[in-house]
Short mmCIF file of C-alpha atoms and ligand atoms in Angstrom, two decimals:
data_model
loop_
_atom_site.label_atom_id
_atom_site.label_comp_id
_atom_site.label_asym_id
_atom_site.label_seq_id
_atom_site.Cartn_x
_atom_site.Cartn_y
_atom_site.Cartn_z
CA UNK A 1 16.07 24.65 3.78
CA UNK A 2 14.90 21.05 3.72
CA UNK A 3 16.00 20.47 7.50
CA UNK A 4 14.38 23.73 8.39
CA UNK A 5 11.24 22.97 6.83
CA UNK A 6 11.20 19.62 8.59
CA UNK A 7 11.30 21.49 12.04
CA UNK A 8 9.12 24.72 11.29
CA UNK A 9 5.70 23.03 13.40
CA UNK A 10 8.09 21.15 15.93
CA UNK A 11 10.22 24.28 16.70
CA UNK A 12 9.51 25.82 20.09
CA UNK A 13 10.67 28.92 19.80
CA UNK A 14 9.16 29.93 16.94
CA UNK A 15 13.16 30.67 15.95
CA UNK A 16 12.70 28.43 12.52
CA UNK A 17 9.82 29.05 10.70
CA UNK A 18 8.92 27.93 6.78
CA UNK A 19 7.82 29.98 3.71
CA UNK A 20 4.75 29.82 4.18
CA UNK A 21 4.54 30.80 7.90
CA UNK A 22 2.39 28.08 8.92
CA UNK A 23 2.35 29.09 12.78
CA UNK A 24 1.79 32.91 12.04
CA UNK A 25 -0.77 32.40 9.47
CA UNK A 26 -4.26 33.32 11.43
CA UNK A 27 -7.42 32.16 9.82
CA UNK A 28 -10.67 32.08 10.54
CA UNK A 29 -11.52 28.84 8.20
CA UNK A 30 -9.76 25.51 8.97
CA UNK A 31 -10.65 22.97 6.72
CA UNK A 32 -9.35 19.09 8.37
CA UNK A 33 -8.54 16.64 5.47
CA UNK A 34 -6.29 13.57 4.31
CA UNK A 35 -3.05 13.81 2.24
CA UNK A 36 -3.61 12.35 -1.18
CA UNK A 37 -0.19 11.86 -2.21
CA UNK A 38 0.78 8.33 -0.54
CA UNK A 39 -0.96 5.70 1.66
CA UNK A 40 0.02 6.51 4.60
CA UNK A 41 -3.61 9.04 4.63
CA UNK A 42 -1.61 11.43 7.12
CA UNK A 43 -4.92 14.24 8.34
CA UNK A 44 -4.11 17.67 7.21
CA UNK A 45 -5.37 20.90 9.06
CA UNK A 46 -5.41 23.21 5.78
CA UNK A 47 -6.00 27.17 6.76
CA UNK A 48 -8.05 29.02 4.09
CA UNK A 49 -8.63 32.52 3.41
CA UNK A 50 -10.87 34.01 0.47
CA UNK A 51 -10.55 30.82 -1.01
CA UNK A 52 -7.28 30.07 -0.87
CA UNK A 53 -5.25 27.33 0.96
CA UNK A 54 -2.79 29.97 3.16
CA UNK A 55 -0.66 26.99 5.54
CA UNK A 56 -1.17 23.18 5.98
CA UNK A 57 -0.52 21.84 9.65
CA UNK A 58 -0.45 18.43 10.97
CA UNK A 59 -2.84 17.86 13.90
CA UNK A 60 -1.64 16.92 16.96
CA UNK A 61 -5.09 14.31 17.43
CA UNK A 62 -4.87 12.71 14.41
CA UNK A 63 -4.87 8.85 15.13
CA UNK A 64 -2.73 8.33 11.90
CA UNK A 65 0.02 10.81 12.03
CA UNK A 66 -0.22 12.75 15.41
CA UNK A 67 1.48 15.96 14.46
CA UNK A 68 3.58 14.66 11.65
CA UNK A 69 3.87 14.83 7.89
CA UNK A 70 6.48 14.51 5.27
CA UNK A 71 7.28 17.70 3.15
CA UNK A 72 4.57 16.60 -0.04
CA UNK A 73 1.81 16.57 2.64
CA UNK A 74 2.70 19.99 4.69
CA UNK A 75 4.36 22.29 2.07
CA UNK A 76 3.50 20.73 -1.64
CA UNK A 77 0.21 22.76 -2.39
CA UNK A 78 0.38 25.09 -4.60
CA UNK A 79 -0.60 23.04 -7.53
CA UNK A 80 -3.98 23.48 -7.14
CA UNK A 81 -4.25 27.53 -7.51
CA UNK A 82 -1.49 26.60 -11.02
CA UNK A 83 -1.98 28.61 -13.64
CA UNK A 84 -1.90 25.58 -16.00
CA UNK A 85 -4.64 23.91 -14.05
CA UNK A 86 -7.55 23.24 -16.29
CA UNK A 87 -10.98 25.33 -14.46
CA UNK A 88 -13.69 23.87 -17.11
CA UNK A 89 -14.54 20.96 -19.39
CA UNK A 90 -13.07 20.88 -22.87
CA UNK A 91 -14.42 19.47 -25.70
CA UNK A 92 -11.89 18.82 -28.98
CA UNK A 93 -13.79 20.38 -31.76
CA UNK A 94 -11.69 20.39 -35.37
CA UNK A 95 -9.13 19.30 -33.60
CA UNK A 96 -8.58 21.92 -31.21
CA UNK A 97 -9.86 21.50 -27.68
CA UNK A 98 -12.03 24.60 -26.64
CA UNK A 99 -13.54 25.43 -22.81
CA UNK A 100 -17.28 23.86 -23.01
CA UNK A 101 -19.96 24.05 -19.72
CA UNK A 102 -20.78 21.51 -17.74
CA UNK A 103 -24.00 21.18 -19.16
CA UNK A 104 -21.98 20.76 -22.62
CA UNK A 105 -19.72 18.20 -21.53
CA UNK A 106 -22.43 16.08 -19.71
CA UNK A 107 -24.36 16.20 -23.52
CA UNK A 108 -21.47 15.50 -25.23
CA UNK A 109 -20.06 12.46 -22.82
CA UNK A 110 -23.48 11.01 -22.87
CA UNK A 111 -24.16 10.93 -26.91
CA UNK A 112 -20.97 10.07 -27.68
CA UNK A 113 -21.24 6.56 -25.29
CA UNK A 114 -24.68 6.05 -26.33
CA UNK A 115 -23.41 6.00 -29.97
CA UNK A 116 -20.15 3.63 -29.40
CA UNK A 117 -22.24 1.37 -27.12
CA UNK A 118 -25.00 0.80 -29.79
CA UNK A 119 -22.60 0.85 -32.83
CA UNK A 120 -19.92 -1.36 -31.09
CA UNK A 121 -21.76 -3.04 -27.50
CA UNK A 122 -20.62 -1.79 -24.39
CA UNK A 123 -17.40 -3.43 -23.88
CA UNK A 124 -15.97 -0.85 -26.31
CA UNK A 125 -16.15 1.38 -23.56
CA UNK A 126 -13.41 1.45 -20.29
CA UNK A 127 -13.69 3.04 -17.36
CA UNK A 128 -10.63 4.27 -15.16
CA UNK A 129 -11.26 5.17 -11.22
CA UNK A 130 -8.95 6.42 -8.56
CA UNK A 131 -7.57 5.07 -5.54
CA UNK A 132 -7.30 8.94 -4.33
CA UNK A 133 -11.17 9.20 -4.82
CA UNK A 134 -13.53 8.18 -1.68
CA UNK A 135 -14.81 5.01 -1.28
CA UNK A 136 -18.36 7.06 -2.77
CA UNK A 137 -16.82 8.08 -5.81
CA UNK A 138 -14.93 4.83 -6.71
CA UNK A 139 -18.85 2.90 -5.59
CA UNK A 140 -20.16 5.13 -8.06
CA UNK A 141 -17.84 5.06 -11.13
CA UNK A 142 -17.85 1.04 -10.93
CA UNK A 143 -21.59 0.87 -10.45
CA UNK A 144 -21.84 3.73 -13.75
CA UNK A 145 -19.79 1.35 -15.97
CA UNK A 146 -21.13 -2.20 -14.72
CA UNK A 147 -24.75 -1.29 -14.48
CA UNK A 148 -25.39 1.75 -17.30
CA UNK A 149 -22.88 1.05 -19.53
CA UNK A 150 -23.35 -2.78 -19.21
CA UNK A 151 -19.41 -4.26 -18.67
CA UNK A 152 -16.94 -5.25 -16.36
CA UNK A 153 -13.80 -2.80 -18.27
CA UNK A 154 -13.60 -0.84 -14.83
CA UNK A 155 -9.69 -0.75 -13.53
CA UNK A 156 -8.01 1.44 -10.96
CA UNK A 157 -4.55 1.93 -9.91
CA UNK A 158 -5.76 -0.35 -6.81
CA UNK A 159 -5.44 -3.30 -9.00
CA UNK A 160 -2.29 -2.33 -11.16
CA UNK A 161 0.08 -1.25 -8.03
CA UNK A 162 -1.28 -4.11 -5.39
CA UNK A 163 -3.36 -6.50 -6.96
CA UNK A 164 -1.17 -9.38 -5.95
CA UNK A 165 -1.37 -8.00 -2.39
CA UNK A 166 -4.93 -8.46 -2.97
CA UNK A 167 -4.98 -11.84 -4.44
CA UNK A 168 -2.14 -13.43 -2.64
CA UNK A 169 -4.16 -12.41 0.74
CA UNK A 170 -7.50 -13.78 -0.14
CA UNK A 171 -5.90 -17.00 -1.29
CA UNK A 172 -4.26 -17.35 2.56
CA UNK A 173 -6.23 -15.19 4.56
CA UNK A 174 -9.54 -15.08 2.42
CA UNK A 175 -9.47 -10.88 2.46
CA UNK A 176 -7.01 -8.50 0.92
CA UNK A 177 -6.92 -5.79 3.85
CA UNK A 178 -3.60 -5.41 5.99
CA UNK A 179 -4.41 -7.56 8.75
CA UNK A 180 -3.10 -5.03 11.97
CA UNK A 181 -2.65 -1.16 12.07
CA UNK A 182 0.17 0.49 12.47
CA UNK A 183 -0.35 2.05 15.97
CA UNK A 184 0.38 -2.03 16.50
CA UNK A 185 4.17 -0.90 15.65
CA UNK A 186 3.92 -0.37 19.82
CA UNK A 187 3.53 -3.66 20.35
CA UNK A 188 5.68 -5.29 17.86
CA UNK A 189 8.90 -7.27 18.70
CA UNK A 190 10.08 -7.17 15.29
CA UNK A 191 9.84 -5.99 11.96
CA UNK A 192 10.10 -7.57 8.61
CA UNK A 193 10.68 -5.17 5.59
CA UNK A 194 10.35 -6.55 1.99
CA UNK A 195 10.48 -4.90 -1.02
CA UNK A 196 9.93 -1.64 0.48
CA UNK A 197 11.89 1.48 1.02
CA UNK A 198 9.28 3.63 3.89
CA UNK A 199 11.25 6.14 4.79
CA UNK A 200 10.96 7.62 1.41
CA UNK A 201 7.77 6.65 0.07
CA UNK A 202 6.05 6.67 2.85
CA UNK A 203 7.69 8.80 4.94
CA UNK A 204 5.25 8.99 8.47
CA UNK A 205 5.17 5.30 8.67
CA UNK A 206 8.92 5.34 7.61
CA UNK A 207 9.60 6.92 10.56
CA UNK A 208 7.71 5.13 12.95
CA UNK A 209 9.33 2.09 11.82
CA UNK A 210 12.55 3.32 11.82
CA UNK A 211 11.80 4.88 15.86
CA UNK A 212 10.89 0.75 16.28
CA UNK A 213 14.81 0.02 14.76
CA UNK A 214 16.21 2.72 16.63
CA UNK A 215 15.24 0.97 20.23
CA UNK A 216 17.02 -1.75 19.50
CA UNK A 217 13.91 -3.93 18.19
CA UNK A 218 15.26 -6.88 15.96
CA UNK A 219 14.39 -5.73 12.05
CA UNK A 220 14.61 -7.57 8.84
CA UNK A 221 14.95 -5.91 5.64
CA UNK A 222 14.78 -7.90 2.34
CA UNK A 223 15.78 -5.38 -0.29
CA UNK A 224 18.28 -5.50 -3.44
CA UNK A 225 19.07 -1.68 -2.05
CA UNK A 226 20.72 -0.47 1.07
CA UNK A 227 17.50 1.62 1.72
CA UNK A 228 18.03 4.05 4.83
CA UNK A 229 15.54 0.86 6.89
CA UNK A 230 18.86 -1.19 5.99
CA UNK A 231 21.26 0.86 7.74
CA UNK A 232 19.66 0.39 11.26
CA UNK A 233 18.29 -3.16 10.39
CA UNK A 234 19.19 -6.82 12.40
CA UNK A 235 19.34 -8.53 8.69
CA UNK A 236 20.07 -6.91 5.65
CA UNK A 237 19.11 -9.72 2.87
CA UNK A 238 20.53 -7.86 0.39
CA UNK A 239 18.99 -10.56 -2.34
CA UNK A 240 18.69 -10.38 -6.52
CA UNK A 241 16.25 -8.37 -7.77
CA UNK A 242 13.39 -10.79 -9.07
CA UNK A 243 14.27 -13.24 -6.22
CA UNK A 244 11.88 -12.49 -3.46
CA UNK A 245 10.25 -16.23 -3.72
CA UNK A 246 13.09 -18.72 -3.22
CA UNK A 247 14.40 -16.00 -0.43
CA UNK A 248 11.04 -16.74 0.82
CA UNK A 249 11.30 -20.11 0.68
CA UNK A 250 14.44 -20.33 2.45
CA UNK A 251 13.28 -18.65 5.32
CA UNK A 252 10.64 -21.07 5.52
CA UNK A 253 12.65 -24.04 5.18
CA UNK A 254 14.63 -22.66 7.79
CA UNK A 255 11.74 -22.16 9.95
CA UNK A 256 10.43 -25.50 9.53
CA UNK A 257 13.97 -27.35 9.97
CA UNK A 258 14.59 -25.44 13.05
CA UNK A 259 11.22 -26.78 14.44
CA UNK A 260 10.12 -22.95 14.80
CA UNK A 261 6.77 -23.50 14.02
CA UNK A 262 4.02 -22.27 16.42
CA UNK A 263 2.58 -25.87 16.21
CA UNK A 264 -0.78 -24.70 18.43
CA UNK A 265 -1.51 -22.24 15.81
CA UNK A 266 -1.01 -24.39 12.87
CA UNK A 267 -2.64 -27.10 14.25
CA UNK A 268 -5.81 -24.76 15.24
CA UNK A 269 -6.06 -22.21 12.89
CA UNK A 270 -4.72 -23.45 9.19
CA UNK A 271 -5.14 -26.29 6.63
CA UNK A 272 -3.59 -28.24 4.43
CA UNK A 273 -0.14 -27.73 6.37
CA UNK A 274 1.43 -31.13 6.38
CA UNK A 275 1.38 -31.16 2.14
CA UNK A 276 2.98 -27.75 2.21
CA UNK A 277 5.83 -28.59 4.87
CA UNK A 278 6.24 -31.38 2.65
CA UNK A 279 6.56 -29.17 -0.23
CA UNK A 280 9.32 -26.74 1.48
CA UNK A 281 11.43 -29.54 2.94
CA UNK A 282 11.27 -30.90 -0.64
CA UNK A 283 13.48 -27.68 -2.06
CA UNK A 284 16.56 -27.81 -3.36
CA UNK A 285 18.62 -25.10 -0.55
CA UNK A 286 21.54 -24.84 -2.94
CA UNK A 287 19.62 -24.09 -5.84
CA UNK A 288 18.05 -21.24 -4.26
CA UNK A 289 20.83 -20.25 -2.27
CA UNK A 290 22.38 -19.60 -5.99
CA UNK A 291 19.42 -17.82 -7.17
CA UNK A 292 18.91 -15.38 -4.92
CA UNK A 293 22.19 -14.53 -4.05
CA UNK A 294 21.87 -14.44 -0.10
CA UNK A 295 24.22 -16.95 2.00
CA UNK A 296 21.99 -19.52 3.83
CA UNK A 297 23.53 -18.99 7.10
CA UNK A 298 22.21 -15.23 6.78
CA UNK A 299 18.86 -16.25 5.73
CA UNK A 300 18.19 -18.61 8.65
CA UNK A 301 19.66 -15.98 11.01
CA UNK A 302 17.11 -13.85 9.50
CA UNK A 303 14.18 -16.96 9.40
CA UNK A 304 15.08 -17.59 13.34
CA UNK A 305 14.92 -14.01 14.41
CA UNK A 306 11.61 -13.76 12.34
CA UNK A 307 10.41 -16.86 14.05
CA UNK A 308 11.66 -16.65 17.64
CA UNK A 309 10.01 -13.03 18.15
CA UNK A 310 7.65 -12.56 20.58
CA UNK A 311 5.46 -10.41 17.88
CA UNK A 312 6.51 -9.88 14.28
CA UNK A 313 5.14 -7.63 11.55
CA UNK A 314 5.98 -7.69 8.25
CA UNK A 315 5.48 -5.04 5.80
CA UNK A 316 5.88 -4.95 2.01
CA UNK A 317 5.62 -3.02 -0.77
CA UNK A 318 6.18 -2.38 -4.81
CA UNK A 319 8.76 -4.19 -4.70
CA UNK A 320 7.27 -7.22 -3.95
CA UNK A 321 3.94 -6.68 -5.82
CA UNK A 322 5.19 -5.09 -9.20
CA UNK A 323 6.86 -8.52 -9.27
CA UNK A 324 5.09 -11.53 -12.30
CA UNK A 325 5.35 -13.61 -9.15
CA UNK A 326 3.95 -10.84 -6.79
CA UNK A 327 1.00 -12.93 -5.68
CA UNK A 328 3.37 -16.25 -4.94
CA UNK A 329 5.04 -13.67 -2.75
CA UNK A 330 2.50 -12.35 -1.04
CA UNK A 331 1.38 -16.16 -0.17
CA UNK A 332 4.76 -16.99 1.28
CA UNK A 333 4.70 -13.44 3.34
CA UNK A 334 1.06 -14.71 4.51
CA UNK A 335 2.62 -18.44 4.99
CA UNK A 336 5.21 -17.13 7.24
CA UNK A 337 2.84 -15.18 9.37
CA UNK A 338 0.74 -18.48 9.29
CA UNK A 339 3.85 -21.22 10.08
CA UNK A 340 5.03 -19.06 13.23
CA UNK A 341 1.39 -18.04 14.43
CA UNK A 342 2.36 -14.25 13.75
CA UNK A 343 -1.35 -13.22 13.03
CA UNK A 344 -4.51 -12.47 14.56
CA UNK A 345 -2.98 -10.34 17.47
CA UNK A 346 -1.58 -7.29 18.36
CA UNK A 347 2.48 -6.60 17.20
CA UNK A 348 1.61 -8.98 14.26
CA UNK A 349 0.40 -9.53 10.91
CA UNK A 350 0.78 -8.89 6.76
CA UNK A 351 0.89 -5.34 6.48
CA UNK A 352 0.80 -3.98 3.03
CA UNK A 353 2.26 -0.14 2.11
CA UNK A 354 -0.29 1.27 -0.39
CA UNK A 355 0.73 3.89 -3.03
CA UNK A 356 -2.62 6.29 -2.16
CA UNK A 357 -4.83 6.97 0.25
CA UNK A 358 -7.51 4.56 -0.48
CA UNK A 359 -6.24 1.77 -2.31
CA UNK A 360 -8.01 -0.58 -0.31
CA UNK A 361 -11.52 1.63 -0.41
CA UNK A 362 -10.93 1.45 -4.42
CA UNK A 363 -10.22 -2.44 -4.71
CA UNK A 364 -13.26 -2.72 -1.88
CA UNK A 365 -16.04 -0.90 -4.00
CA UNK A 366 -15.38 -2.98 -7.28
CA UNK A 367 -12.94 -0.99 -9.58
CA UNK A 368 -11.60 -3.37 -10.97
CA UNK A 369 -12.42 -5.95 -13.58
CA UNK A 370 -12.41 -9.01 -12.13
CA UNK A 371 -14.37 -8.32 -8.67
CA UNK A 372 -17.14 -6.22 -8.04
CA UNK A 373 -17.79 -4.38 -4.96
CA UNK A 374 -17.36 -6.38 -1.46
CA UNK A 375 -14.86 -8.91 -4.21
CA UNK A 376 -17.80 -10.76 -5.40
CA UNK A 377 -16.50 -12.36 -8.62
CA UNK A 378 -17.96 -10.99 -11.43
CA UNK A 379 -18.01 -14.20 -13.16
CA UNK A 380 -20.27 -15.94 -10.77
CA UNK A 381 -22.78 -13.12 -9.45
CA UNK A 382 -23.52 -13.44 -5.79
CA UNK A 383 -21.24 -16.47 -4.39
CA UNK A 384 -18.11 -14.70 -2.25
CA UNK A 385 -14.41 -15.74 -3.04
CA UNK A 386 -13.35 -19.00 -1.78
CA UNK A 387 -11.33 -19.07 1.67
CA UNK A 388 -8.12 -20.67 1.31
CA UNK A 389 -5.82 -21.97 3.86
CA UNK A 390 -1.74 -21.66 4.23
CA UNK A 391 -2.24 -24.50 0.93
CA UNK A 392 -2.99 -25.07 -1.61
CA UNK A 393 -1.42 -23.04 -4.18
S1 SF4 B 401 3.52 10.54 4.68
FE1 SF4 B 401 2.21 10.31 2.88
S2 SF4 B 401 0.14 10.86 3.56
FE2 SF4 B 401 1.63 11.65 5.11
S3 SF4 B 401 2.04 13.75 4.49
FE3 SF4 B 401 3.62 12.49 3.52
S4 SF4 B 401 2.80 11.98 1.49
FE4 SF4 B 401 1.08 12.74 2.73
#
């Protein structure tokens, strides 16, 4: 069932179909959307009768996903016609929680944070947004908490999932957004895997990257797990768990002792680059050789491929960021794009795989403690984030 499903839209012959009959179903509202479930944001044609979602398609002219979804985004619906799905607010009352109106709740919530703000001060009071809300909602909930309620206890899953993706690219880069998109996957000339596993979490994207493998374009995966992206890939750096830094650092050190560097961009477009080549020349190779379990001769096979590509992308995910040293190895991803002049163009660049749809729009309006919308820091109102260069640290 799982292969037919996979094939019901693609089939030409109408000969495989899916439970739900998505190429029968005939409807006179279409309602075009975006897939909640992961960040890949694949568009979703949903057909709706009386109400009711009937079929899901995949548009063909959808920039993101052209056609394609996984099996979550075409066929995993019916949760939201559930019979357990709550339809109004409830309020607790002796203990029991009992259906209230809207007009209720909004009472209730309001007296209730009026009375633990002036008994207690405001920053007994949290707020929690969503990175599957729009960039609207999450504005809203961040501005609710900062400027009504009067403190900066506003988090989202933005910050607990990729926060170090965040932090370790405005360090290097001076802004937390992937750098390229991934239509750029046309133009790349090879890809860099780390701490991911695409195919499953993020299945369109997972594909495309694993179309890129397929035609023979060099890959590098950096993984503790043969992931499926390990099977076709160049380099499998099947390193430690915990160990992404001094694998990092290797590959640097490689880089650098090789003379791989793309001196013109160095030279042009970073700073500080002669303390930090100073720095990874300084590093003991056996030491981390030991640590992260990976021969040296495979790492610098890995480094040189990485270096000597025409184009290289990298992409990374939880398993880099849900890391204590996440942000350290989100620098060293930037570094390497930095050292070997792999950003800034098209085929290129740090290219983080978000859990939902709008991470980024979440982390850019504000929700989360530290930053408030556009990343101004909260503790000096006004005065953006310093820029940093490939150093210091
Ligand atoms: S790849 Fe992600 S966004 Fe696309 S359909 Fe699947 S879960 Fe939804």
């Amino acid at each position: 069932m799982r292969e037919l499903r996979r094939r019901a839209q693609a089939c030409p012959t109408s000969a495989i179909s899916d439970i739900f009959e998505s190429k029968a179903v005939a409807t006179a509202e279409k309602v075009r959307t975006v897939c909640t479930y992961c960040g890949v944001g694949c568009n979703l044609e949903v057909a709706v009768d009386s109400n009711k979602v009937k079929s899901i398609q995949a548009p063909y002219d959808a920039e993101v996903n052209q056609g394609h979804t996984c099996l979550k985004g075409r066929f995993a619906f019916s949760f939201y016609d559930h019979p357990d799905r709550i339809r109004t607010p409830l309020i607790r009352r002796n203990g029991e929680l009992v259906p209230a109106t809207w007009d209720e709740a909004y009472d209730f919530i309001a007296e209730k944070l009026t009375a633990i703000k002036s008994q207690h001060g405001p920053d007994f009071i949290a707020g929690i947004s969503s990175a599957r809300c729009t960039n609207e909602e999450n504005y809203l909930m961040q501005k609710f908490i900062r400027a009504v309620i009067g403190t900066n206890n506003i988090d989202s899953c933005a910050r607990v999932c990729h926060s170090p993706t965040a932090l370790g690219m405005q360090r290097t880069f001076g802004t937390g957004a992937a750098t390229n998109s991934i239509e750029d996957l046309k133009y790349t000339k090879c890809i860099m895997i780390i701490g991911a596993n695409p195919t499953d979490a993020h299945p369109v994207t997972g594909a495309k990257l694993k179309q890129v493998a397929m035609k023979g374009i060099p890959s590098i995966v950096i993984d503790p797990r043969r992931t499926e992206m390990a099977k076709y890939a160049t380099h499998h750096l099947q390193l430690r768990p915990g160990t992404n830094v001094p694998l990092l650092q290797m590959m640097l050190y490689y880089i650098i002792m090789d003379g791989l560097e793309d001196k013109t961009f160095v030279a042009s477009r970073t700073e500080g680059y002669e303390g930090f080549r100073q720095q990874i020349l300084g590093l003991d190779i056996d030491k981390l050789e030991q640590t992260c379990g990976v021969s040296r001769e495979q790492v610098r096979a890995a480094a040189r491929t990485y270096a000597s590509a025409e184009a290289a992308m990298s992409f990374h995910g939880l398993g880099v960021t849900e890391h204590s040293q996440g942000t350290l190895t989100v620098m060293l991803i930037a570094d390497l794009a930095m050292v070997t002049g792999n950003i800034g163009r098209r085929g290129v660049g740090v290219n983080p795989l978000r859990g939902q749809n709008n991470v980024q729009g979440a982390a850019d309006m504000g929700c989360q403690p530290h930053q408030g919308a556009g990343y101004l820091d909260v503790t000096k109102p006004g005065v953006p984030q310093p820029v940093r260069g490939v150093l210091p640290r």
